[in-house]
Every structure is written in structure tokens, then in C-alpha cells.
């Protein structure tokens, strides 16, 4: 459960992320699994997410110089300190999993979750193709060993 969100919000966000991720994977492959390149799929997602996140974190370090007020230092400095120590978690896109209580830019947890779903989708596609191929080979081997007919025809013969 993500901090500050109800279960229904979490489920809705995961549903939306899952649907969008699968839509992107389908648009990249155009329905042909042979066209799916895992490395390119992940690199393009990183190229889309990381530059904006890097710029935001760099601007966060300048934040103490941009304002003043009775609570400015109390609020801003504590957030900047979190970024000084944990900025690298944001760059690896694991800040929602590791040291999440000390998260730099807490509102960016969604970016990490989105990327993690992309990785799961990429390896899920590979796993699905592998599973289909494995069962096709296994059924062919069983067909050969038991000398089964090419189609299921009730011949009264038992295979045991």
C-alpha cells in the first residue's frame, strides 16, 4: 500500500499503469512478438522518465535559495536533506521500494512504479513466449512418444 493512498486508489493506479504499459508494448510490437526488443523497450522508457526527474532533483537543491518565510527553512531544508542523501534511489527508480520513508520528492513514487511495471511487462512477454514454446515442444514430444493421432479422435485405444 502506497503511503497516503487508499486501497481503491492503489488498485485504480495499478490498473491504469498496467493497461497503459500493455498498450505501449502492443504498439511497439504491432502484435508481432518477434519485433519486441526488451533492451530498446526499457531504454526508451528510461530516456522518457529520467531527464525530467534529474532536472527536478537538481532544482530541488536550489530550492533553499528561492524563498523565505517563517516555516520555509523547516519544510524545505528537510526535503532537500532527503534528496542530498537519497537522490541516487530516484535515479535507479527504486525509491518507492527502498528507504521509502526517506524518499526524495515523494510525489515521484509513481514514476518508479510505472518503470517497474514496464520491466515486469518486458519479462512477462518473454516468459509468455517461452511458456508457449515449451508446451508446444512438450506436446510434440508426448505426441511422438505415445504415437498419438494428429487430431483427437476417439478410437477406443487407451494410452497408458
Tab-separated table of C-alpha atoms in Angstrom:
chain	number	residue	atom	x	y	z
A	1	UNK	CA	0.000	0.000	0.000
A	2	UNK	CA	1.469	3.344	-1.020
A	3	UNK	CA	1.739	5.975	1.650
A	4	UNK	CA	-1.274	8.267	1.866
A	5	UNK	CA	-3.467	6.454	-0.641
A	6	UNK	CA	-6.460	4.257	-0.065
A	7	UNK	CA	-6.662	0.734	-1.403
A	8	UNK	CA	-9.122	1.758	-4.112
A	9	UNK	CA	-6.731	4.445	-5.361
A	10	UNK	CA	-3.843	1.971	-5.378
A	11	UNK	CA	-5.842	-0.573	-7.344
A	12	UNK	CA	-7.022	2.057	-9.821
A	13	UNK	CA	-3.483	3.344	-10.373
A	14	UNK	CA	-2.123	-0.165	-10.866
A	15	UNK	CA	-4.921	-0.907	-13.311
A	16	UNK	CA	-4.198	2.244	-15.313
A	17	UNK	CA	-0.437	1.609	-15.289
A	18	UNK	CA	-0.962	-1.997	-16.349
A	19	UNK	CA	-3.303	-1.062	-19.186
A	20	UNK	CA	-1.032	1.716	-20.473
A	21	UNK	CA	2.066	-0.452	-20.220
A	22	UNK	CA	0.426	-3.253	-22.168
A	23	UNK	CA	-0.890	-0.773	-24.728
A	24	UNK	CA	2.637	0.590	-25.232
A	25	UNK	CA	4.068	-2.936	-25.518
A	26	UNK	CA	1.407	-3.838	-28.069
A	27	UNK	CA	2.008	-0.661	-30.079
A	28	UNK	CA	5.774	-1.306	-30.094
A	29	UNK	CA	5.359	-4.894	-31.307
A	30	UNK	CA	2.322	-4.243	-33.519
A	31	UNK	CA	1.080	-7.663	-32.412
A	32	UNK	CA	4.240	-9.459	-33.552
A	33	UNK	CA	6.269	-10.775	-30.628
A	34	UNK	CA	9.351	-11.170	-32.849
A	35	UNK	CA	9.527	-7.376	-33.123
A	36	UNK	CA	9.780	-6.954	-29.346
A	37	UNK	CA	13.229	-5.774	-28.232
A	38	UNK	CA	13.479	-5.830	-24.437
A	39	UNK	CA	16.548	-3.621	-24.199
A	40	UNK	CA	15.136	-0.974	-26.523
A	41	UNK	CA	11.793	-1.094	-24.702
A	42	UNK	CA	13.470	-0.388	-21.341
A	43	UNK	CA	15.985	2.171	-22.676
A	44	UNK	CA	13.250	4.201	-24.374
A	45	UNK	CA	11.266	4.258	-21.145
A	46	UNK	CA	14.333	5.414	-19.202
A	47	UNK	CA	15.001	8.106	-21.802
A	48	UNK	CA	11.482	9.376	-21.298
A	49	UNK	CA	11.453	9.315	-17.488
A	50	UNK	CA	14.966	10.109	-16.259
A	51	UNK	CA	15.795	13.509	-17.812
A	52	UNK	CA	12.819	15.253	-16.210
A	53	UNK	CA	13.499	13.540	-12.893
A	54	UNK	CA	17.170	14.606	-12.995
A	55	UNK	CA	16.254	18.206	-13.694
A	56	UNK	CA	13.684	18.209	-10.919
A	57	UNK	CA	16.171	16.879	-8.365
A	58	UNK	CA	18.788	19.423	-9.467
A	59	UNK	CA	16.217	22.188	-8.988
A	60	UNK	CA	15.392	20.776	-5.561
A	61	UNK	CA	18.956	21.548	-4.461
A	62	UNK	CA	18.393	25.181	-5.454
A	63	UNK	CA	15.095	25.407	-3.598
A	64	UNK	CA	16.506	26.842	-0.319
A	65	UNK	CA	17.751	29.879	-2.263
A	66	UNK	CA	14.364	30.594	-3.852
A	67	UNK	CA	12.252	31.695	-0.942
A	68	UNK	CA	11.872	32.655	2.684
A	69	UNK	CA	9.321	32.734	5.443
A	70	UNK	CA	8.676	31.504	8.969
A	71	UNK	CA	8.451	27.800	8.001
A	72	UNK	CA	10.469	27.910	4.789
A	73	UNK	CA	13.722	26.523	6.185
A	74	UNK	CA	11.932	23.976	8.377
A	75	UNK	CA	9.995	22.477	5.486
A	76	UNK	CA	12.369	22.980	2.568
A	77	UNK	CA	15.631	22.042	4.265
A	78	UNK	CA	14.251	18.701	5.499
A	79	UNK	CA	13.147	17.822	1.955
A	80	UNK	CA	16.465	18.927	0.453
A	81	UNK	CA	18.383	16.813	3.002
A	82	UNK	CA	16.393	13.757	1.913
A	83	UNK	CA	17.402	14.488	-1.680
A	84	UNK	CA	21.059	15.018	-0.724
A	85	UNK	CA	21.248	11.530	0.768
A	86	UNK	CA	18.813	9.572	-1.400
A	87	UNK	CA	18.916	11.146	-4.870
A	88	UNK	CA	20.541	8.011	-6.286
A	89	UNK	CA	17.468	5.935	-5.367
A	90	UNK	CA	15.410	8.193	-7.623
A	91	UNK	CA	17.871	7.744	-10.478
A	92	UNK	CA	17.649	3.949	-10.127
A	93	UNK	CA	13.843	4.258	-9.918
A	94	UNK	CA	13.646	2.172	-6.750
A	95	UNK	CA	12.820	4.980	-4.321
A	96	UNK	CA	9.350	3.565	-3.711
A	97	UNK	CA	10.845	0.221	-2.606
A	98	UNK	CA	13.978	1.068	-0.624
A	99	UNK	CA	14.129	3.722	2.104
A	100	UNK	CA	10.669	4.925	1.117
A	101	UNK	CA	10.273	6.786	4.425
A	102	UNK	CA	13.233	8.988	3.386
A	103	UNK	CA	12.073	9.440	-0.210
A	104	UNK	CA	13.399	12.406	-2.137
A	105	UNK	CA	10.498	14.089	-3.964
A	106	UNK	CA	7.779	11.907	-2.511
A	107	UNK	CA	5.364	12.728	-5.302
A	108	UNK	CA	7.608	10.904	-7.811
A	109	UNK	CA	6.892	7.426	-6.385
A	110	UNK	CA	4.506	6.918	-9.302
A	111	UNK	CA	7.365	7.253	-11.825
A	112	UNK	CA	9.255	4.410	-10.169
A	113	UNK	CA	6.130	2.247	-10.079
A	114	UNK	CA	5.484	2.937	-13.752
A	115	UNK	CA	9.019	1.873	-14.694
A	116	UNK	CA	8.813	-1.246	-12.539
A	117	UNK	CA	5.628	-2.257	-14.368
A	118	UNK	CA	7.451	-1.763	-17.663
A	119	UNK	CA	10.179	-4.166	-16.566
A	120	UNK	CA	7.590	-6.700	-15.403
A	121	UNK	CA	5.792	-6.402	-18.742
A	122	UNK	CA	9.003	-6.845	-20.729
A	123	UNK	CA	9.959	-10.009	-18.910
A	124	UNK	CA	6.341	-11.161	-18.861
A	125	UNK	CA	6.278	-11.117	-22.653
A	126	UNK	CA	9.479	-13.163	-22.748
A	127	UNK	CA	8.050	-15.578	-20.170
A	128	UNK	CA	4.803	-15.962	-22.131
A	129	UNK	CA	6.600	-16.721	-25.402
A	130	UNK	CA	8.920	-19.149	-23.620
A	131	UNK	CA	5.988	-20.902	-21.958
A	132	UNK	CA	4.077	-21.290	-25.237
A	133	UNK	CA	7.169	-22.678	-26.980
A	134	UNK	CA	7.924	-25.022	-24.082
A	135	UNK	CA	4.414	-26.501	-24.107
A	136	UNK	CA	4.419	-26.805	-27.910
A	137	UNK	CA	7.663	-28.773	-27.723
A	138	UNK	CA	6.413	-30.838	-24.781
A	139	UNK	CA	3.162	-31.722	-26.549
A	140	UNK	CA	5.120	-32.679	-29.682
A	141	UNK	CA	7.367	-34.975	-27.656
A	142	UNK	CA	4.370	-36.605	-25.981
A	143	UNK	CA	2.666	-36.981	-29.382
A	144	UNK	CA	5.766	-38.751	-30.708
A	145	UNK	CA	6.328	-40.992	-27.641
A	146	UNK	CA	2.719	-42.181	-27.374
A	147	UNK	CA	2.199	-42.337	-31.160
A	148	UNK	CA	-0.887	-40.198	-30.941
A	149	UNK	CA	-3.003	-39.392	-33.989
A	150	UNK	CA	-2.669	-35.873	-35.457
A	151	UNK	CA	-6.111	-34.974	-34.097
A	152	UNK	CA	-8.065	-36.170	-31.110
A	153	UNK	CA	-10.198	-38.967	-32.489
A	154	UNK	CA	-11.925	-41.424	-30.207
A	155	UNK	CA	-10.551	-44.724	-31.484
A	156	UNK	CA	-11.234	-46.672	-28.326
A	157	UNK	CA	-7.492	-47.105	-27.846
A	158	UNK	CA	-6.136	-46.258	-24.386
A	159	UNK	CA	-2.714	-44.714	-23.838
A	160	UNK	CA	-1.236	-45.757	-20.546
